XYZ file of C-alpha atoms in Angstrom:
83
model
C 126.370 119.546 90.431
C 123.898 122.407 89.647
C 121.481 123.268 92.458
C 118.514 121.270 92.345
C 115.282 123.132 92.415
C 113.723 121.626 95.413
C 114.888 118.494 97.922
C 112.484 116.009 99.481
C 112.004 115.559 103.263
C 112.791 111.942 104.096
C 110.711 112.892 106.998
C 107.251 113.600 105.439
C 108.309 113.407 101.975
C 107.342 116.939 101.101
C 109.108 119.040 98.554
C 111.523 121.654 100.102
C 112.432 124.666 98.176
C 114.109 126.697 101.120
C 117.639 125.182 101.521
C 121.239 126.298 101.096
C 123.246 124.358 98.516
C 126.935 124.861 98.204
C 129.812 122.845 96.573
C 127.404 120.243 95.181
C 125.949 119.429 98.724
C 123.060 120.227 101.239
C 124.511 122.813 103.826
C 121.314 123.742 105.280
C 117.840 123.066 104.872
C 114.429 123.060 106.691
C 111.202 121.565 106.196
C 108.228 123.871 106.551
C 105.824 121.071 107.015
C 107.310 118.793 109.561
C 110.209 121.101 110.963
C 112.972 119.081 109.702
C 116.304 120.159 109.522
C 118.741 117.387 109.880
C 120.563 117.934 106.277
C 121.028 114.054 106.110
C 116.952 113.368 106.232
C 116.790 115.329 102.958
C 117.134 113.823 99.578
C 117.408 114.927 95.833
C 114.605 114.574 93.767
C 116.070 112.085 91.445
C 117.521 109.978 94.343
C 114.283 109.686 96.306
C 112.366 106.294 96.658
C 109.400 106.332 98.232
C 108.772 104.618 101.703
C 107.491 100.917 101.365
C 104.198 101.975 102.728
C 103.065 103.393 99.471
C 104.287 100.217 97.486
C 102.164 98.065 100.062
C 98.830 100.388 99.570
C 99.361 99.771 95.909
C 99.446 96.210 96.262
C 96.494 96.110 98.687
C 94.516 97.859 96.058
C 95.417 95.540 93.493
C 94.314 92.432 95.693
C 91.107 93.930 96.433
C 90.409 94.546 92.773
C 91.081 90.589 92.358
C 88.664 89.666 95.221
C 86.238 92.009 93.511
C 86.569 90.295 90.406
C 86.533 86.633 91.762
C 83.338 87.437 93.705
C 81.740 88.499 90.307
C 83.027 85.571 88.455
C 81.590 83.038 91.467
C 78.037 84.975 91.220
C 78.192 84.729 87.510
C 78.821 80.386 87.886
C 76.108 80.275 90.678
C 73.526 82.017 88.496
C 74.804 79.772 85.634
C 74.104 76.653 88.013
C 70.826 78.052 88.901
C 69.413 77.882 85.216
C-alpha cells in the first residue's frame, strides 16, 4: 500500500501529516493538536468513521427543525380557527 498523505488522530479527529510509514504500516506518528503518539490511535482517512457524537448532533438538528415546523403548522391551524 502506498503512503497516505495524512492520517486521522482518533483522539481529536485531526489530520496528521507528521508520521513514518513503512511496509504498509504506521511506524510512528504524533498529533500536533493533542500530542497523541499511540500508533494504534491513528486511522487511514478511508477507514476513518467519525464518532457517534457527530451523528447525534445531526439527529438533534433534524429534530429541532421538525419541532419548528410542527410549531408553525400549529400556529397556522390556530389562526384558521380564529377566523
